[in-house]
Amino acid sequence: MKTKEYINDNFLLQSEQAVRLYHDYAKKMPIIDYHCHLNPKEIADNKKFDNLYDVWLSGDHYKWRALRANGVSEEYITGEKDPKDKFQKWAETVPYTLRNPLYHWTHIELKNTFGITDLLNDNNGAEVYDTCTNLLNTDDYSVQNLIRKSNVEVICTTDDPIDNLQYHKQIKESDFEVKVIPAWRPDKAMAIEKEDFNTYINQLSEVSGIEISTYSDLLKALEKRHQFFHENGCKLSDHGIEEFYADDYSAEEIENIFGKARKGEELSSTEILKFKSAMLFDFAVMDYNKGWTQQFHYGVVRNNNEAMFNKLGPDTGYDSIGSFDIAKTLNKFLNNLSSAGKLSKTILYNINPADNDIIATAIANFQDGTSAGKIQFGSGWWFLDQKQGMEAQMNSLSNHGLLSRFVGMLTDSRSFLSYSRHEYFRRILCDILGDDMEKGLVPNDMDMVGKMVQDICYNNAKEYFKF
């Protein structure tokens, strides 16, 4: 008897209603990928990847963590081994990822991108590598065509304030029909505790043309770059922070703290927190004044393995979930902005599932009727962008807010094959609602619930961001 195809049409859809919701309402909706880490140069150049390793495993710290856990030597992960040999180690590891979302993602991406429905393992690794590499060497599998095949309408990259955005300009002037928009990520400008802080401030000074000696100078330089991003289509900011910073401070204190930092003097932990609090507030004011949406990804404890950080640098698979007391600081931060009349559209992403209900209840404190879902509980992020994490996020949002106004999924990825995560999310969403329909928890009204599905998959984001 022929085994049922693993990633089949009804994968993850466990009721008749879920099947209908996905195939009739969710499946064909375009993708607005409003936060990712794709390289705009590769889009502008319409890059063709040399092989499957380069497009699929290079830089993918999710897979790197699994390879290490499976006992694979670092020379096959970030080392100099042949790409085909590296991929073979991944093929050998995949069967051991059962119940890890990587098993789902791997096979969805193989099917959606390359039409491969076989389960990846040590026996077929070489064949899969050769087949996919041959396809990647054709024009049909260039970066822009990979994006087109995924039905993507908008991409928002993640860009530093000192970036000249030349590749965004190149894309805009080309015949590529997908909008590729920069997003402002100013983390380095508030990392006053880092050894290279002054080096970065000097770079900011150079690109802005403003000599930065005082905190006021710093704000002028950042505002000038903020305006430059705005003129180049930017409508979103994104901040990667450990926790929310909302310490009380005076303007004089911040000037003194910044002055000490510029002289290379050591700062106390209190001074660092005050500076970050001032910066986070001032960044939010800039966003409000431009009508941007601000995003906050918080809670990661980064670079925990010092030896490997020194060897490989950041974003190589040595980060983990942190535990921070954010209930008071988050509400205080949002309240400070609301009291000043400067609270723009905001999306909050937690990485610790223990914070789900904290976020879901905090956002309700600052909805003000000016925009539906103005303050958003962002989709399951990083360690939570898997089935259980997505379900938990949507259940908390449903219990304490309006799931119907949710702006849905994003890839948060560096890979051009990751658009399958939108399908993964949509199947999970439809399964949740289909199960509720079957149990009588929501009305068995396909048009009503189907509209809700389409809104979450696409319409809400389109209206919210107004790209």
Short mmCIF file of C-alpha atoms in Angstrom, two decimals, residues 235-432:
data_model
loop_
_atom_site.label_atom_id
_atom_site.label_comp_id
_atom_site.label_asym_id
_atom_site.label_seq_id
_atom_site.Cartn_x
_atom_site.Cartn_y
_atom_site.Cartn_z
CA LYS A 235 7.42 53.02 7.59
CA LEU A 236 8.60 50.75 10.40
CA SER A 237 11.24 50.60 13.07
CA ASP A 238 12.41 47.51 14.90
CA HIS A 239 14.25 47.26 18.21
CA GLY A 240 16.02 44.21 19.58
CA ILE A 241 16.18 44.75 23.34
CA GLU A 242 16.69 42.54 26.38
CA GLU A 243 13.91 44.28 28.29
CA PHE A 244 11.91 47.51 28.25
CA TYR A 245 13.76 50.53 29.56
CA ALA A 246 11.69 53.10 31.43
CA ASP A 247 13.91 54.53 34.17
CA ASP A 248 13.30 58.14 35.21
CA TYR A 249 15.95 60.60 34.03
CA SER A 250 16.58 64.28 33.38
CA ALA A 251 17.94 65.84 30.20
CA GLU A 252 21.00 66.98 32.15
CA GLU A 253 21.70 63.44 33.35
CA ILE A 254 21.56 62.04 29.83
CA GLU A 255 23.91 64.73 28.50
CA ASN A 256 26.39 63.93 31.28
CA ILE A 257 26.14 60.18 30.69
CA PHE A 258 26.69 60.56 26.95
CA GLY A 259 29.60 62.92 27.58
CA LYS A 260 31.27 60.35 29.83
CA ALA A 261 30.79 57.66 27.21
CA ARG A 262 32.34 59.82 24.48
CA LYS A 263 35.39 60.27 26.71
CA GLY A 264 35.66 56.51 27.20
CA GLU A 265 34.80 56.69 30.90
CA GLU A 266 33.18 53.72 32.60
CA LEU A 267 29.43 53.96 33.24
CA SER A 268 27.43 52.52 36.12
CA SER A 269 24.56 50.12 35.47
CA THR A 270 22.15 52.87 36.55
CA GLU A 271 23.63 55.29 34.02
CA ILE A 272 23.39 52.70 31.25
CA LEU A 273 19.72 52.05 32.01
CA LYS A 274 18.91 55.76 32.10
CA PHE A 275 20.58 56.28 28.72
CA LYS A 276 18.73 53.35 27.15
CA SER A 277 15.46 54.66 28.61
CA ALA A 278 16.04 58.07 27.05
CA MET A 279 17.01 56.58 23.70
CA LEU A 280 14.04 54.21 23.54
CA PHE A 281 11.65 57.05 24.31
CA ASP A 282 13.24 59.42 21.78
CA PHE A 283 13.22 56.75 19.07
CA ALA A 284 9.51 56.22 19.72
CA VAL A 285 8.86 59.96 19.39
CA MET A 286 10.66 60.02 16.04
CA ASP A 287 8.45 57.16 14.84
CA TYR A 288 5.26 58.85 16.02
CA ASN A 289 6.19 62.10 14.31
CA LYS A 290 6.62 60.25 10.99
CA GLY A 291 3.54 58.03 11.37
CA TRP A 292 5.67 54.87 11.53
CA THR A 293 4.91 51.59 13.27
CA GLN A 294 7.38 50.59 15.98
CA GLN A 295 8.28 46.96 16.70
CA PHE A 296 9.97 45.60 19.81
CA HIS A 297 11.58 42.15 19.93
CA TYR A 298 12.60 41.58 23.52
CA GLY A 299 13.79 38.98 25.98
CA VAL A 300 16.73 37.19 24.34
CA VAL A 301 19.89 36.41 26.29
CA ARG A 302 22.51 36.58 23.54
CA ASN A 303 25.99 35.14 22.95
CA ASN A 304 26.00 32.85 25.99
CA ASN A 305 28.93 30.72 24.84
CA GLU A 306 31.84 33.14 25.13
CA ALA A 307 34.40 30.88 23.49
CA MET A 308 32.22 30.33 20.42
CA PHE A 309 31.23 33.99 20.28
CA ASN A 310 34.91 34.92 20.16
CA LYS A 311 35.40 32.37 17.39
CA LEU A 312 32.28 32.89 15.25
CA GLY A 313 30.68 36.18 16.32
CA PRO A 314 26.97 36.90 16.94
CA ASP A 315 23.92 35.17 15.44
CA THR A 316 25.61 31.78 15.24
CA GLY A 317 23.29 29.76 17.47
CA TYR A 318 24.28 30.58 21.05
CA ASP A 319 21.27 32.67 22.15
CA SER A 320 18.43 31.55 24.40
CA ILE A 321 15.21 32.61 26.11
CA GLY A 322 15.67 35.13 28.91
CA SER A 323 13.55 35.84 31.96
CA PHE A 324 12.93 39.52 32.69
CA ASP A 325 10.31 41.23 34.84
CA ILE A 326 8.71 43.37 32.14
CA ALA A 327 5.13 43.83 33.34
CA LYS A 328 5.82 47.17 35.05
CA THR A 329 8.51 48.52 32.71
CA LEU A 330 6.51 47.73 29.54
CA ASN A 331 3.40 49.42 30.86
CA LYS A 332 5.44 52.38 32.13
CA PHE A 333 7.18 52.78 28.76
CA LEU A 334 3.89 52.74 26.85
CA ASN A 335 2.27 55.01 29.43
CA ASN A 336 5.08 57.57 29.13
CA LEU A 337 4.49 57.74 25.39
CA SER A 338 0.72 57.81 25.73
CA SER A 339 0.89 60.60 28.32
CA ALA A 340 3.09 62.62 25.98
CA GLY A 341 0.68 62.04 23.08
CA LYS A 342 3.44 60.20 21.17
CA LEU A 343 2.37 56.55 21.12
CA SER A 344 2.39 55.27 17.55
CA LYS A 345 1.26 51.88 16.26
CA THR A 346 3.23 49.28 18.18
CA ILE A 347 3.94 45.56 17.82
CA LEU A 348 5.36 43.62 20.78
CA TYR A 349 7.14 40.28 20.38
CA ASN A 350 8.07 38.19 23.41
CA ILE A 351 10.40 35.22 23.32
CA ASN A 352 9.49 33.78 26.71
CA PRO A 353 6.10 32.02 26.56
CA ALA A 354 5.54 32.90 30.22
CA ASP A 355 4.98 36.49 29.03
CA ASN A 356 2.09 35.69 26.69
CA ASP A 357 -0.71 36.85 29.00
CA ILE A 358 1.35 39.82 30.20
CA ILE A 359 1.65 41.09 26.62
CA ALA A 360 -1.95 40.25 25.72
CA THR A 361 -3.29 42.22 28.67
CA ALA A 362 -0.79 45.10 28.42
CA ILE A 363 -1.73 45.94 24.83
CA ALA A 364 -5.36 46.43 25.87
CA ASN A 365 -4.30 49.22 28.24
CA PHE A 366 -3.24 51.44 25.34
CA GLN A 367 -5.75 50.80 22.55
CA ASP A 368 -7.18 54.25 21.93
CA GLY A 369 -9.75 53.86 19.17
CA THR A 370 -7.67 55.67 16.56
CA SER A 371 -6.81 52.47 14.69
CA ALA A 372 -8.13 48.94 14.93
CA GLY A 373 -5.53 46.82 16.71
CA LYS A 374 -3.23 49.81 17.16
CA ILE A 375 -1.15 47.98 19.77
CA GLN A 376 -0.41 44.47 18.53
CA PHE A 377 0.71 41.23 20.19
CA GLY A 378 3.21 40.05 17.57
CA SER A 379 3.25 36.53 16.22
CA GLY A 380 5.27 33.75 17.85
CA TRP A 381 8.91 34.76 17.44
CA TRP A 382 12.19 32.84 17.18
CA PHE A 383 11.93 30.00 19.71
CA LEU A 384 8.13 30.40 19.62
CA ASP A 385 7.50 30.38 15.86
CA GLN A 386 6.41 26.75 15.96
CA LYS A 387 3.06 25.06 16.30
CA GLN A 388 2.76 25.12 20.07
CA GLY A 389 4.18 28.64 20.32
CA MET A 390 1.86 30.02 17.63
CA GLU A 391 -1.16 28.35 19.20
CA ALA A 392 -0.29 29.71 22.64
CA GLN A 393 0.18 33.25 21.29
CA MET A 394 -3.13 33.18 19.43
CA ASN A 395 -4.95 31.67 22.42
CA SER A 396 -3.66 34.40 24.75
CA LEU A 397 -4.59 37.09 22.26
CA SER A 398 -8.03 35.52 21.83
CA ASN A 399 -8.62 35.35 25.59
CA HIS A 400 -7.64 38.96 26.29
CA GLY A 401 -8.06 40.85 23.02
CA LEU A 402 -9.21 40.59 19.42
CA LEU A 403 -7.61 37.82 17.38
CA SER A 404 -9.68 39.11 14.45
CA ARG A 405 -7.51 42.27 14.35
CA PHE A 406 -4.18 40.41 14.45
CA VAL A 407 -1.73 41.37 11.65
CA GLY A 408 -0.50 37.80 11.33
CA MET A 409 2.75 36.13 10.41
CA LEU A 410 6.20 37.26 9.30
CA THR A 411 9.31 35.24 8.44
CA ASP A 412 11.96 36.98 10.62
CA SER A 413 14.37 34.98 8.47
CA ARG A 414 17.56 35.34 6.45
CA SER A 415 16.49 32.61 4.01
CA PHE A 416 14.61 33.05 0.74
CA LEU A 417 13.04 29.63 1.31
CA SER A 418 11.34 30.65 4.56
CA TYR A 419 8.11 31.93 3.05
CA SER A 420 6.72 28.48 3.75
CA ARG A 421 6.47 29.67 7.36
CA HIS A 422 3.48 31.74 6.26
CA GLU A 423 1.82 28.55 5.00
CA TYR A 424 2.72 26.81 8.26
CA PHE A 425 1.13 29.65 10.24
CA ARG A 426 -1.98 29.70 8.05
CA ARG A 427 -2.53 25.97 8.43
CA ILE A 428 -2.22 26.27 12.22
CA LEU A 429 -4.60 29.24 12.29
CA CYS A 430 -7.17 27.37 10.19
CA ASP A 431 -6.83 24.26 12.35
CA ILE A 432 -7.51 26.27 15.51
#
